[in-house]
Tab-separated table of C-alpha atoms and ligand atoms in Angstrom:
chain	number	residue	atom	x	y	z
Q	1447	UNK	CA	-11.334	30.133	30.978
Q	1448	UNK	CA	-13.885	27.208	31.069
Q	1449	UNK	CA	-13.608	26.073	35.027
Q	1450	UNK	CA	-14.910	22.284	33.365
Q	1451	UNK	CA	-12.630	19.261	33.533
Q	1452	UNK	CA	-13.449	16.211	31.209
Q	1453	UNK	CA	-12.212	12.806	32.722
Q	1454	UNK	CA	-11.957	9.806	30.631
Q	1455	UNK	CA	-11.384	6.744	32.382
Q	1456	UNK	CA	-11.778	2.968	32.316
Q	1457	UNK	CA	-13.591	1.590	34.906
Q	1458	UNK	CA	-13.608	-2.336	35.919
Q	1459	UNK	CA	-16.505	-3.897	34.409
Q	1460	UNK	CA	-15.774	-7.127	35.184
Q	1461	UNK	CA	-13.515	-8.878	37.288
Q	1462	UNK	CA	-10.743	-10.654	35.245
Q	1463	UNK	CA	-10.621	-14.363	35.029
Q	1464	UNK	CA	-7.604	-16.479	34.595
Q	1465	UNK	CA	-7.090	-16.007	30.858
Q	1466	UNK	CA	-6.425	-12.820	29.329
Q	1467	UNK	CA	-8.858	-9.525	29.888
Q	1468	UNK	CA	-11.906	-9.222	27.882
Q	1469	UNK	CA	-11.348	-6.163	25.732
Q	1470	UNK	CA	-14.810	-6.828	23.581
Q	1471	UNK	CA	-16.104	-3.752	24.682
Q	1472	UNK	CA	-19.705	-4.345	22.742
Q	1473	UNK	CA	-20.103	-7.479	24.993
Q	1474	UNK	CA	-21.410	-6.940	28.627
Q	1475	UNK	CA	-18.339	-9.258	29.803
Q	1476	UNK	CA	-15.251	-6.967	29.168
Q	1477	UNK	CA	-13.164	-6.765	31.441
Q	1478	UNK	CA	-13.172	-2.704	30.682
Q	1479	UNK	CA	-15.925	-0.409	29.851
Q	1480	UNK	CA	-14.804	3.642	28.878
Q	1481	UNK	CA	-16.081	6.232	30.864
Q	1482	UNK	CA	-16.390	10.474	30.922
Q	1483	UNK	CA	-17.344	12.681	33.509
Q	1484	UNK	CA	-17.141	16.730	34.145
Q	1485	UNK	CA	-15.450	18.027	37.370
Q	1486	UNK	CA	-16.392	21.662	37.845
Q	1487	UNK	CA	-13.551	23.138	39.412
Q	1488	UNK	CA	-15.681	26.498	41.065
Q	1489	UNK	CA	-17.674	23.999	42.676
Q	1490	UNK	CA	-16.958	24.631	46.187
Q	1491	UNK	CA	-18.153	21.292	47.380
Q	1492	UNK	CA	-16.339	19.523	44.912
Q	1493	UNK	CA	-13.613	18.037	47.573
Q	1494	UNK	CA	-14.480	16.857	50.768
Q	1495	UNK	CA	-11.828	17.095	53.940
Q	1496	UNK	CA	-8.891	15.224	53.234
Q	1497	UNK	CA	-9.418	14.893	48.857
Q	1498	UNK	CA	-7.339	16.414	46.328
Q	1499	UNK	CA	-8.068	16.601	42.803
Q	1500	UNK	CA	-5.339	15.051	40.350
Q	1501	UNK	CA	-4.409	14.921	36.719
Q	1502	UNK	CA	-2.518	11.989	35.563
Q	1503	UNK	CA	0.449	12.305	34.011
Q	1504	UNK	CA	1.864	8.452	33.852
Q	1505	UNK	CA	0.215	5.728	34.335
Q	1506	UNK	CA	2.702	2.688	35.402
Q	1507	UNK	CA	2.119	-1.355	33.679
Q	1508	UNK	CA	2.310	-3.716	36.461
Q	1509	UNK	CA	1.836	-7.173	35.654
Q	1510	UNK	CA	0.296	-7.724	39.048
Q	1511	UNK	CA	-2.601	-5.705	37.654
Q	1512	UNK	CA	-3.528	-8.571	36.275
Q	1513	UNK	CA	-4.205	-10.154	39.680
Q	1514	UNK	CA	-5.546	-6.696	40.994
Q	1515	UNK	CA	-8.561	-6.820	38.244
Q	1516	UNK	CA	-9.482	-9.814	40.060
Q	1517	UNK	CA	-11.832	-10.678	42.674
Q	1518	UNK	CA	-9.403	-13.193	44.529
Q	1519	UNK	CA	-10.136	-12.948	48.122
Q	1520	UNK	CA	-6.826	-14.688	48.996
Q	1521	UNK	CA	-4.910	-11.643	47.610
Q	1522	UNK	CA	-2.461	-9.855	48.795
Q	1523	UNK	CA	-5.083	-6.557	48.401
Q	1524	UNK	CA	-8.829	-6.416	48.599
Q	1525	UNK	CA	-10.378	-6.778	45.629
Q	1526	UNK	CA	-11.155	-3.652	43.400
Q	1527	UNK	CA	-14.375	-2.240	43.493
Q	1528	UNK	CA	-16.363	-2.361	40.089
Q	1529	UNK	CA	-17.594	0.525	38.391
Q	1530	UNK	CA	-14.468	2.226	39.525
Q	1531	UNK	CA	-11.570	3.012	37.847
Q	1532	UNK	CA	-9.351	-0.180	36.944
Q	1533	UNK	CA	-6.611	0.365	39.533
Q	1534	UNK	CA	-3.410	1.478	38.540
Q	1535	UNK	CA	0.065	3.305	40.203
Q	1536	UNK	CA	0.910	6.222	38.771
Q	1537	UNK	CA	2.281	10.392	39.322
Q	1538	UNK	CA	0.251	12.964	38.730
Q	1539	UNK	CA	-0.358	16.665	39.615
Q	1540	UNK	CA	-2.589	18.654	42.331
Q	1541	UNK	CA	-5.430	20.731	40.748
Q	1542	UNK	CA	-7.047	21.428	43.625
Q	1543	UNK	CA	-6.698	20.818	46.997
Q	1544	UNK	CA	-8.462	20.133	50.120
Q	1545	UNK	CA	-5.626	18.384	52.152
Q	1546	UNK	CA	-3.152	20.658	54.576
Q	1547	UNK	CA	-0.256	18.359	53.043
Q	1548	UNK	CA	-0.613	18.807	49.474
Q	1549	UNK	CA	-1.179	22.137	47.410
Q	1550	UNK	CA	-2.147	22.866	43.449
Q	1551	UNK	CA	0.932	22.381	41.546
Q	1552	UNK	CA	2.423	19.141	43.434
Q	1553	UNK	CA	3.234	16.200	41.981
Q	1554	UNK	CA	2.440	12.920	43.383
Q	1555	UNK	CA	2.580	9.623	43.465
Q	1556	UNK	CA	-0.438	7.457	44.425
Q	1557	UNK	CA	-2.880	4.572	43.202
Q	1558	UNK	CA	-4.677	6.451	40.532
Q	1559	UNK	CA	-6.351	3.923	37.887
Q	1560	UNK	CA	-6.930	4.479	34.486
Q	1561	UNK	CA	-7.843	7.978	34.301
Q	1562	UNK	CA	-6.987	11.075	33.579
Q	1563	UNK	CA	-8.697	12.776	36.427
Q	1564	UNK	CA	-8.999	11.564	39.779
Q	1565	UNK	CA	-10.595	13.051	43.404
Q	1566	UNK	CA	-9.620	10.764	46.564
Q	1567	UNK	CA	-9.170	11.160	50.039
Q	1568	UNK	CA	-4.905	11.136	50.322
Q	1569	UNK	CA	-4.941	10.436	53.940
Q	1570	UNK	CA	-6.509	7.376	52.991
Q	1571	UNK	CA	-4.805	6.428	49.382
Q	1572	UNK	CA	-1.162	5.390	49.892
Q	1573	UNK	CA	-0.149	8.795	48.663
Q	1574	UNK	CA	3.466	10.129	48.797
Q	1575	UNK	CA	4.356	13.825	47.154
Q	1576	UNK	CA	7.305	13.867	45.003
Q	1577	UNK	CA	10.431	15.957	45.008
Q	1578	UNK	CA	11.318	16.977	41.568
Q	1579	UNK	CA	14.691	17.793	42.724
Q	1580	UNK	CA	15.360	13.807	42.914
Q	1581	UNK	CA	14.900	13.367	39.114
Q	1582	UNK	CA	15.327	14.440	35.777
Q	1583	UNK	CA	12.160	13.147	34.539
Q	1584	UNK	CA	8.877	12.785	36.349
Q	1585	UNK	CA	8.410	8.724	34.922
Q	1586	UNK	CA	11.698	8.244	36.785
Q	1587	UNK	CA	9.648	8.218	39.862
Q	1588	UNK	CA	7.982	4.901	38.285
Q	1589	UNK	CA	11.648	3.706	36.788
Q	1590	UNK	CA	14.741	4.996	38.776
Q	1591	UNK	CA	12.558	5.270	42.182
Q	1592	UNK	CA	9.489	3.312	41.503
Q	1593	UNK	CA	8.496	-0.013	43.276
Q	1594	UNK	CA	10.237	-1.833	40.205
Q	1595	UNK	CA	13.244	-0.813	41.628
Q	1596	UNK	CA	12.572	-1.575	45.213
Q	1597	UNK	CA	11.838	-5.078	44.229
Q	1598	UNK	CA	15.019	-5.542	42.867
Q	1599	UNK	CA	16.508	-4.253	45.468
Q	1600	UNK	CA	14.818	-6.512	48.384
Q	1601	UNK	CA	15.320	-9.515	46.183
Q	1602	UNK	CA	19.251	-8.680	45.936
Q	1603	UNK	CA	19.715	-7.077	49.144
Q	1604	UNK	CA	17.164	-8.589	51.645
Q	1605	UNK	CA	15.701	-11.914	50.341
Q	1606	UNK	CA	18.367	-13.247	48.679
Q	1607	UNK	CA	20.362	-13.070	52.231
Q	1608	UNK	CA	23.674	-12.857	50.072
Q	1609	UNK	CA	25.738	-9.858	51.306
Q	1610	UNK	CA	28.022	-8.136	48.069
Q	1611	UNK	CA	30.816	-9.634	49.551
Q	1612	UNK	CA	29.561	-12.716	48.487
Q	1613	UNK	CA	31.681	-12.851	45.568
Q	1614	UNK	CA	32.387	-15.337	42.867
Q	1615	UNK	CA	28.347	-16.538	42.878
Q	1616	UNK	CA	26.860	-17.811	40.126
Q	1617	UNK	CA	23.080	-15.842	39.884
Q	1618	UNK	CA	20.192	-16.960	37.250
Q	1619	UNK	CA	17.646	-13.870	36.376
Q	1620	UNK	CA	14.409	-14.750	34.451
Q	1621	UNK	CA	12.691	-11.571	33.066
Q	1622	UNK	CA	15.462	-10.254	33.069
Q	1623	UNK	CA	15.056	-7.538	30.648
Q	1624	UNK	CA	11.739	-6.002	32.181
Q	1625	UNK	CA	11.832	-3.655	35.006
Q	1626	UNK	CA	12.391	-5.505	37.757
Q	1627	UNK	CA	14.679	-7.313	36.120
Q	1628	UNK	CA	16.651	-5.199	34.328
Q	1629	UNK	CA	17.428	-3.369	37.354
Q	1630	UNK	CA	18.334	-6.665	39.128
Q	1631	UNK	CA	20.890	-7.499	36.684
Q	1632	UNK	CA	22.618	-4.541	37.015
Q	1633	UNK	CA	22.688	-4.776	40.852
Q	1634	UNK	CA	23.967	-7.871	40.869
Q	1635	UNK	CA	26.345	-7.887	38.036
Q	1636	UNK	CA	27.924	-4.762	39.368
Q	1637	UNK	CA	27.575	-4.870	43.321
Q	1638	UNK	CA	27.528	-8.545	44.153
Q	1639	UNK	CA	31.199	-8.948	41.779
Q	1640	UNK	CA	29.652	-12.277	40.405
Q	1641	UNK	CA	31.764	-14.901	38.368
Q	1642	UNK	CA	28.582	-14.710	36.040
Q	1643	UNK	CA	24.934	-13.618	36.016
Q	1644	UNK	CA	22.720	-15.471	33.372
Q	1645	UNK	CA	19.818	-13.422	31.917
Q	1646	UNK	CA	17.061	-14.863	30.502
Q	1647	UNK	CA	14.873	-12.368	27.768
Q	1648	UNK	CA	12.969	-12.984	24.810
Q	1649	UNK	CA	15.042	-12.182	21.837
Q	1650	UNK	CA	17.809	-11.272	20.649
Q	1651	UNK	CA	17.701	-7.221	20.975
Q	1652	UNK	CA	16.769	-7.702	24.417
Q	1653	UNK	CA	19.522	-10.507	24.952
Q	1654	UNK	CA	21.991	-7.317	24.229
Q	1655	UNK	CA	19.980	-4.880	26.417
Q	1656	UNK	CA	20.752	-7.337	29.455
Q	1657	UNK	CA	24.269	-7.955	28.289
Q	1658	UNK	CA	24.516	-4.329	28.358
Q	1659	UNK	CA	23.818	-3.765	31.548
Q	1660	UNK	CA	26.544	-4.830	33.344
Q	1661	UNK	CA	29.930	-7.191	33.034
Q	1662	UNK	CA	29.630	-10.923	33.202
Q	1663	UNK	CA	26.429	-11.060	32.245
Q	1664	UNK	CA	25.472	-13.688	29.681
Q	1665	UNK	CA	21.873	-13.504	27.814
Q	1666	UNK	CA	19.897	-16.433	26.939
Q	1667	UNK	CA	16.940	-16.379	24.375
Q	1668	UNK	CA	14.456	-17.879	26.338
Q	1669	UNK	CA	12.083	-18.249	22.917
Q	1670	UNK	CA	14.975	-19.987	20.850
Q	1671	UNK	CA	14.897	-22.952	19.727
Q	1672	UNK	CA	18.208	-23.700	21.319
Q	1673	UNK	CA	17.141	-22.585	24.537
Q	1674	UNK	CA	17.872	-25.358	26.511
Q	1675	UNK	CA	21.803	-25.695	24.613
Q	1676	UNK	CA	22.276	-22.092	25.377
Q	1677	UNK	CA	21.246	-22.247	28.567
Q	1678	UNK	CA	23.858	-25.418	29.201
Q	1679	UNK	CA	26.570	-23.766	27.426
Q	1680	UNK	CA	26.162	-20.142	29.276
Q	1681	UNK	CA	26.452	-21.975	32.691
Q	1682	UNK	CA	29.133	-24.701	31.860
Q	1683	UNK	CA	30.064	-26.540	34.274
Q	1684	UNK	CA	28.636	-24.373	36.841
Q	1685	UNK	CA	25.808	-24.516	39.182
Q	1686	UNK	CA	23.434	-21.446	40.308
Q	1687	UNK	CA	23.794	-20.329	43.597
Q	1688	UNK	CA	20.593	-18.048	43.237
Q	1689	UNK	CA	17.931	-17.922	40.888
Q	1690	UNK	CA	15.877	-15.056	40.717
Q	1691	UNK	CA	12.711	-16.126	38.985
Q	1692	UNK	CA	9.891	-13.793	37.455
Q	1693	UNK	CA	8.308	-16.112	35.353
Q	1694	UNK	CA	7.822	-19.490	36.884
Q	1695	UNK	CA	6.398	-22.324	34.541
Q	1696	UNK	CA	8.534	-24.138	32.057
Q	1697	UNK	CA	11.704	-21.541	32.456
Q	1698	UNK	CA	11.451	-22.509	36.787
Q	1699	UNK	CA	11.122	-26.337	35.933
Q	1700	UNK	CA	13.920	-26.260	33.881
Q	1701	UNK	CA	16.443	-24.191	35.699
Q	1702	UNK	CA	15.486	-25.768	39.076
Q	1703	UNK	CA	17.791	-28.823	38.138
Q	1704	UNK	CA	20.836	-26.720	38.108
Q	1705	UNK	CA	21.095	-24.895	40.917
Q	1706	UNK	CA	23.842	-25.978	43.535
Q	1707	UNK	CA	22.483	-27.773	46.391
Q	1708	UNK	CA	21.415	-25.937	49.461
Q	1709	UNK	CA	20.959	-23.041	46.669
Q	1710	UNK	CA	18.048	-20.760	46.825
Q	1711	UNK	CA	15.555	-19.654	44.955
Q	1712	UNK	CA	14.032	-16.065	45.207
Q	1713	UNK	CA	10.550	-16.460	43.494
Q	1714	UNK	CA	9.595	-12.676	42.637
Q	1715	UNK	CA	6.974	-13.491	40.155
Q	1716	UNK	CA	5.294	-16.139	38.394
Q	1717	UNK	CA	4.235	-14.149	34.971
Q	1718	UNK	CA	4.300	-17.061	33.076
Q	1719	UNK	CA	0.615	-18.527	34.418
Q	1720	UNK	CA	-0.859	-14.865	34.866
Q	1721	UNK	CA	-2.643	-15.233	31.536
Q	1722	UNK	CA	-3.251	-19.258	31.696
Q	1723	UNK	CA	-2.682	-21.290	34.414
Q	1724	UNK	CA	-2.148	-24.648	32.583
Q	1725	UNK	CA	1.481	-23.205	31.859
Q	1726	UNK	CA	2.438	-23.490	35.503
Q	1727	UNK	CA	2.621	-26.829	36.534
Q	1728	UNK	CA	6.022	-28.351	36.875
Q	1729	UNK	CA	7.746	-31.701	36.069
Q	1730	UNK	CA	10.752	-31.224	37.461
Q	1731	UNK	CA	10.315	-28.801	40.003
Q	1732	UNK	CA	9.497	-30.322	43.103
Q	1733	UNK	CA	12.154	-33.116	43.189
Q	1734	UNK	CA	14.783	-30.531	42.244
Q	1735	UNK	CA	13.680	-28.944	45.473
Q	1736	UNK	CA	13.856	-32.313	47.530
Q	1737	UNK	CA	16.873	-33.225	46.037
Q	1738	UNK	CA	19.220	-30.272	46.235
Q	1739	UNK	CA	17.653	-29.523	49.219
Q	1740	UNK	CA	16.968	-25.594	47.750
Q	1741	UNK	CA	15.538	-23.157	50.246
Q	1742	UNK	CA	12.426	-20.885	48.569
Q	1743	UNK	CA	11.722	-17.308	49.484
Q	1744	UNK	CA	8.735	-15.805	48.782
Q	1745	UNK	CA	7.718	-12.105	48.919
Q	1746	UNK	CA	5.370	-9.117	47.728
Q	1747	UNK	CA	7.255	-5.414	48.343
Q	1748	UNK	CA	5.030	-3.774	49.960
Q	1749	UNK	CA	6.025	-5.482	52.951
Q	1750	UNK	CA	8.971	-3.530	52.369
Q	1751	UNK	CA	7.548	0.100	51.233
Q	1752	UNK	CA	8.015	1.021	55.161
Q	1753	UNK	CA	12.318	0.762	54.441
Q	1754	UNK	CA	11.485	3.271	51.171
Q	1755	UNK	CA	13.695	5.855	52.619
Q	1756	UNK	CA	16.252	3.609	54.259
Q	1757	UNK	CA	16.462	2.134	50.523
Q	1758	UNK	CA	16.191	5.123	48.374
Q	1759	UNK	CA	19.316	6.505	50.124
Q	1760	UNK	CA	20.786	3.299	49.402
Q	1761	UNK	CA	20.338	4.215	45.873
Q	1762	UNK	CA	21.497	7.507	46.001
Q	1763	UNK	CA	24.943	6.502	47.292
Q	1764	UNK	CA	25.111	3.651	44.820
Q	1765	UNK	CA	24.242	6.119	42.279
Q	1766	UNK	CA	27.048	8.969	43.361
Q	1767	UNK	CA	29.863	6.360	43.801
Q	1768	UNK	CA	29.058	5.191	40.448
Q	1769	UNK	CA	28.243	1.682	41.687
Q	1770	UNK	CA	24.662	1.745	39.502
Q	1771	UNK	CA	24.564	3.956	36.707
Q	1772	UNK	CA	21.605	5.639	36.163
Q	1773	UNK	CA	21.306	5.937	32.406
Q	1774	UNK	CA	20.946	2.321	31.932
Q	1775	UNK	CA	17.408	2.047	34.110
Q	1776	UNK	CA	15.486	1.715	30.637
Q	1777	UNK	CA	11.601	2.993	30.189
Q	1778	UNK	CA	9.636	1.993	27.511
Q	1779	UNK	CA	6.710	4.657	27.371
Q	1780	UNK	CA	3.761	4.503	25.395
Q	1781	UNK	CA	1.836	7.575	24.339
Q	1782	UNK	CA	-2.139	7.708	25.267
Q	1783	UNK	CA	-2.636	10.991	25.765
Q	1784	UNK	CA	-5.698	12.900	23.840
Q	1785	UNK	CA	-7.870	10.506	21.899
Q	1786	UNK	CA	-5.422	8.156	22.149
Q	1787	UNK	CA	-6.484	7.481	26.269
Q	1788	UNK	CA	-8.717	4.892	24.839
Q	1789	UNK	CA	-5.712	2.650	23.743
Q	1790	UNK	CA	-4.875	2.675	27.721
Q	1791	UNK	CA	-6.091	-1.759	28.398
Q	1792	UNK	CA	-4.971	-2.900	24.447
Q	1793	UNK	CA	-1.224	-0.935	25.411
Q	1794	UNK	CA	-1.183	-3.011	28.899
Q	1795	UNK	CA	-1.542	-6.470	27.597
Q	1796	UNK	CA	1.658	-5.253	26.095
Q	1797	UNK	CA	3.346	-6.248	29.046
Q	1798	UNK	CA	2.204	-10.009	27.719
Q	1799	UNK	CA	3.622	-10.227	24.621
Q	1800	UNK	CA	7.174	-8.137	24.970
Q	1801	UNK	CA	6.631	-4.851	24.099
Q	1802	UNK	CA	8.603	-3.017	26.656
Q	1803	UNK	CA	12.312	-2.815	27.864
Q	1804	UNK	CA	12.719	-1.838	31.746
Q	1805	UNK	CA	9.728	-0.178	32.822
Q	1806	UNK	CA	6.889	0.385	30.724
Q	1807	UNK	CA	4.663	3.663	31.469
Q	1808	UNK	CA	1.787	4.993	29.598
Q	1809	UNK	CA	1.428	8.502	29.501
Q	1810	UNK	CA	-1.625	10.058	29.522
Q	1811	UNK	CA	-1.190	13.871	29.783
Q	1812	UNK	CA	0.585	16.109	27.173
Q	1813	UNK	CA	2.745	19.217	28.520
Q	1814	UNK	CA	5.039	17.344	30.984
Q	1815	UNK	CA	8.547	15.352	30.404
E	1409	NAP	N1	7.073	-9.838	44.494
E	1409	NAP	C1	6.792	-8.569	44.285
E	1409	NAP	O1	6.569	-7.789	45.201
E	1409	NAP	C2	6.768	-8.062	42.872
E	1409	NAP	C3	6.799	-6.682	42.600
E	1409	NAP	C4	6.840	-6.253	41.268
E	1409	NAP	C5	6.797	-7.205	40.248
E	1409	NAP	N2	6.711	-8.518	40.563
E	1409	NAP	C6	6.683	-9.564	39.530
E	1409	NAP	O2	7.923	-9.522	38.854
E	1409	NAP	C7	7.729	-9.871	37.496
E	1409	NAP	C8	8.279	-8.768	36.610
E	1409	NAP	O3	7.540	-7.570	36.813
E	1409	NAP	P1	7.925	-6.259	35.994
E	1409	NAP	O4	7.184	-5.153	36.582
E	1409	NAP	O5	9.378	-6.198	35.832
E	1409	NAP	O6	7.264	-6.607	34.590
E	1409	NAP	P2	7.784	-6.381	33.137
E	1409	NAP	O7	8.555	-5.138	33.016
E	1409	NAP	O8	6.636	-6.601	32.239
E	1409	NAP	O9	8.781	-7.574	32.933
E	1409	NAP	C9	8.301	-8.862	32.828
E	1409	NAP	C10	9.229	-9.658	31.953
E	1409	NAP	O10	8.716	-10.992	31.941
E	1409	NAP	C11	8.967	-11.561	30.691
E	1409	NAP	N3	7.885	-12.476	30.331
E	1409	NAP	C12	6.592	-12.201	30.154
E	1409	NAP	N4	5.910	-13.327	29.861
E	1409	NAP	C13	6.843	-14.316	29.837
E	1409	NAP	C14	6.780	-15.714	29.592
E	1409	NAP	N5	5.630	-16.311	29.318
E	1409	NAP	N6	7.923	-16.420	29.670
E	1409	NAP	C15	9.098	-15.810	29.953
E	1409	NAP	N7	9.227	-14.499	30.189
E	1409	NAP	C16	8.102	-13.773	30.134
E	1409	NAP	C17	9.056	-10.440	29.683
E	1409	NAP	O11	10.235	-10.728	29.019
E	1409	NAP	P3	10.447	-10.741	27.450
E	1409	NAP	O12	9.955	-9.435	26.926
E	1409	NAP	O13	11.902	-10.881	27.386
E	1409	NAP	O14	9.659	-11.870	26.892
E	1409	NAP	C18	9.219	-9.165	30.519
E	1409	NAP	O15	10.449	-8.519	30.281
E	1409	NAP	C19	6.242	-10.142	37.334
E	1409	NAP	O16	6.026	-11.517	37.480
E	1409	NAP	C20	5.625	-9.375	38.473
E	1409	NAP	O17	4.391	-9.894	38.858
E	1409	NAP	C21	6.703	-8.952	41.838
């Protein structure tokens, strides 16, 4: 048996700009460029102290990707090295292992970019190994228990400073039927006993998906024509008491004139202006603010990855007591395994234009769930 392993990857070429990735790859400005290499596994030198060696298995879409292929210095994360792989979370499995804590055969979850194969120090790489037990399916790790679903549940839980006995609230979700958001709905519409949670999506199969997901929750086709009627008549003669907003931009200027006053705003994402910045600038907005006197909370998870445990056995319990239901944390999963790895950047702008429900994943290895 050949002891050779072929890696395909694609490494950051360029850093991304404001509009969308450059995925020209005969022009020396994409964003991309493809890459192989050979590991030889009886190489005895092949892993230094501390490095495992790790096949892919999925790869998870994170819009904030978008800002990670960038060299903004006043991010959240240093920027990503070029010539590297373009970074990316994902599980895999141990090949090979030169690390007490991990041995061939686990599974993992860790920052492995977009490649098949990867060797890197997991002392140093915020690395966690998996227990299969936990799951059904190894994506679910990325879905049920990935940081999708922690940000859902510090927005509900933490930064929205509600408590579920807070009952009666009126709650506005934008992205609603993506992964953070989709999870979010359920939360609140089934822990926080709401008189009504409005969800905004694109379309009307995925205005069902969020009305699916729990009761008194009302979809609104954000790319109708009759948004803004829709929107009126789903609230009524209501105001919001928190809006959860993913998208920022028109949807945020909009809704910011009906929330109650002193109500709050939980601002989880801004995808709207990720791919052109001209769509976020408000009209609205900042007297809305002044006006109603709304309070604005701001936050990136991985302030909150330290609570994982605390939060996972949140979950659990929510899970067993039938609270949250499982089956209705949605993936959308794309295949680019074989020759099909060099799809991997054209299926992530995906995340741009609507392709997935709940979380979207990218697989990249054949043989596992
Ligand atoms: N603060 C944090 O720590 C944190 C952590 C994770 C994610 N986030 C942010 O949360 C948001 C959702 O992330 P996710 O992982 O759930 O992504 P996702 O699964 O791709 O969901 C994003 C949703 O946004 C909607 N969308 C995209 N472009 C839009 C536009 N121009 N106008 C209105 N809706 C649009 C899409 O809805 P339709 O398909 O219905 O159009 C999609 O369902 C992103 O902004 C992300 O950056 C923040």
């Amino acid at each position: 048996m050949s002891t050779i392993i072929k890696a395909k990857q694609y490494l950051l070429n360029n850093y991304a700009t404001w509009g969308p990735v450059n995925l020209n790859y005969d022009t020396p400005e994409a964003t991309f460029k493809y890459n192989e290499l050979e590991y030889d596994l009886s190489d005895a030198n092949l892993l230094k102290p501390g490095e495992i060696l790790v096949e892919s298995i999925h790869l998870s879409n994170d819009p904030a990707q978008k800002g990670w292929f960038k060299s903004n210095k006043d991010s959240y994360l240093p920027p990503s090295p070029l010539g590297k792989p373009a970074p990316a979370r994902g599980v895999g499995k141990v090949l090979k292992s030169n690390n007490d804590k991990y041995k061939e055969g686990d599974f993992v979850q860790a920052h492995l970019g977009w490649t098949t194969h990867s060797i890197f120090n997991a002392d140093e790489k915020l690395t966690s190994k998996l227990d299969l037990s936990k799951v059904s399916k190894l994506s679910q790790f990325l879905s049920v228990f990935g940081s999708t679903t922690l940000t859902a549940y510090v927005a509900a839980y933490k930064y929205s400073e509600l408590t579920p006995k807070d009952t009666d609230r009126v709650f506005l979700v934008s992205g609603a039927a993506g992964a953070v958001g989709s999870v979010l709905v359920q939360i609140l519409a089934k822990d926080f006993k709401p008189k009504k949670v409005l969800a905004i999506a694109g379309g009307a199969d995925k205005v069902k998906f969020v009305e699916s997901l729990g009761p008194n929750v009302i979809g609104i086709d954000y790319k109708s024509s009759t948004y803004e009627e829709d929107f009126a008549k789903a609230l009524g003669d209501d105001k919001i008491d928190v809006f959860f907003d993913q998208v920022a931009g028109e949807i945020l200027d909009h809704a910011s004139q009906y929330l109650k006053t002193f109500g709050k705003i939980v601002q989880i994402g801004a995808i709207s202006g990720y791919n052109d910045p001209t769509k976020s600038y408000f009209k609205n907005y900042a007297a809305s603010i002044l006006h109603k006197r709304l309070r604005i909370q701001g936050f990136v998870v991985i302030d909150d990855f330290k609570d994982s445990a605390k939060i996972i056995a949140h979950l659990e319990e929510l899970f067993q007591n039938g609270t949250l239901d499982k089956s209705k944390f949605h993936e959308t999963i794309v295949d680019a395994t074989g020759d099909n790895f060099v799809k991997i950047p054209e299926l992530w702008t995906g995340l741009f234009t609507g392709t997935n429900k709940g979380k979207f994943i990218t697989t990249v290895a054949k043989g596992y769930d």
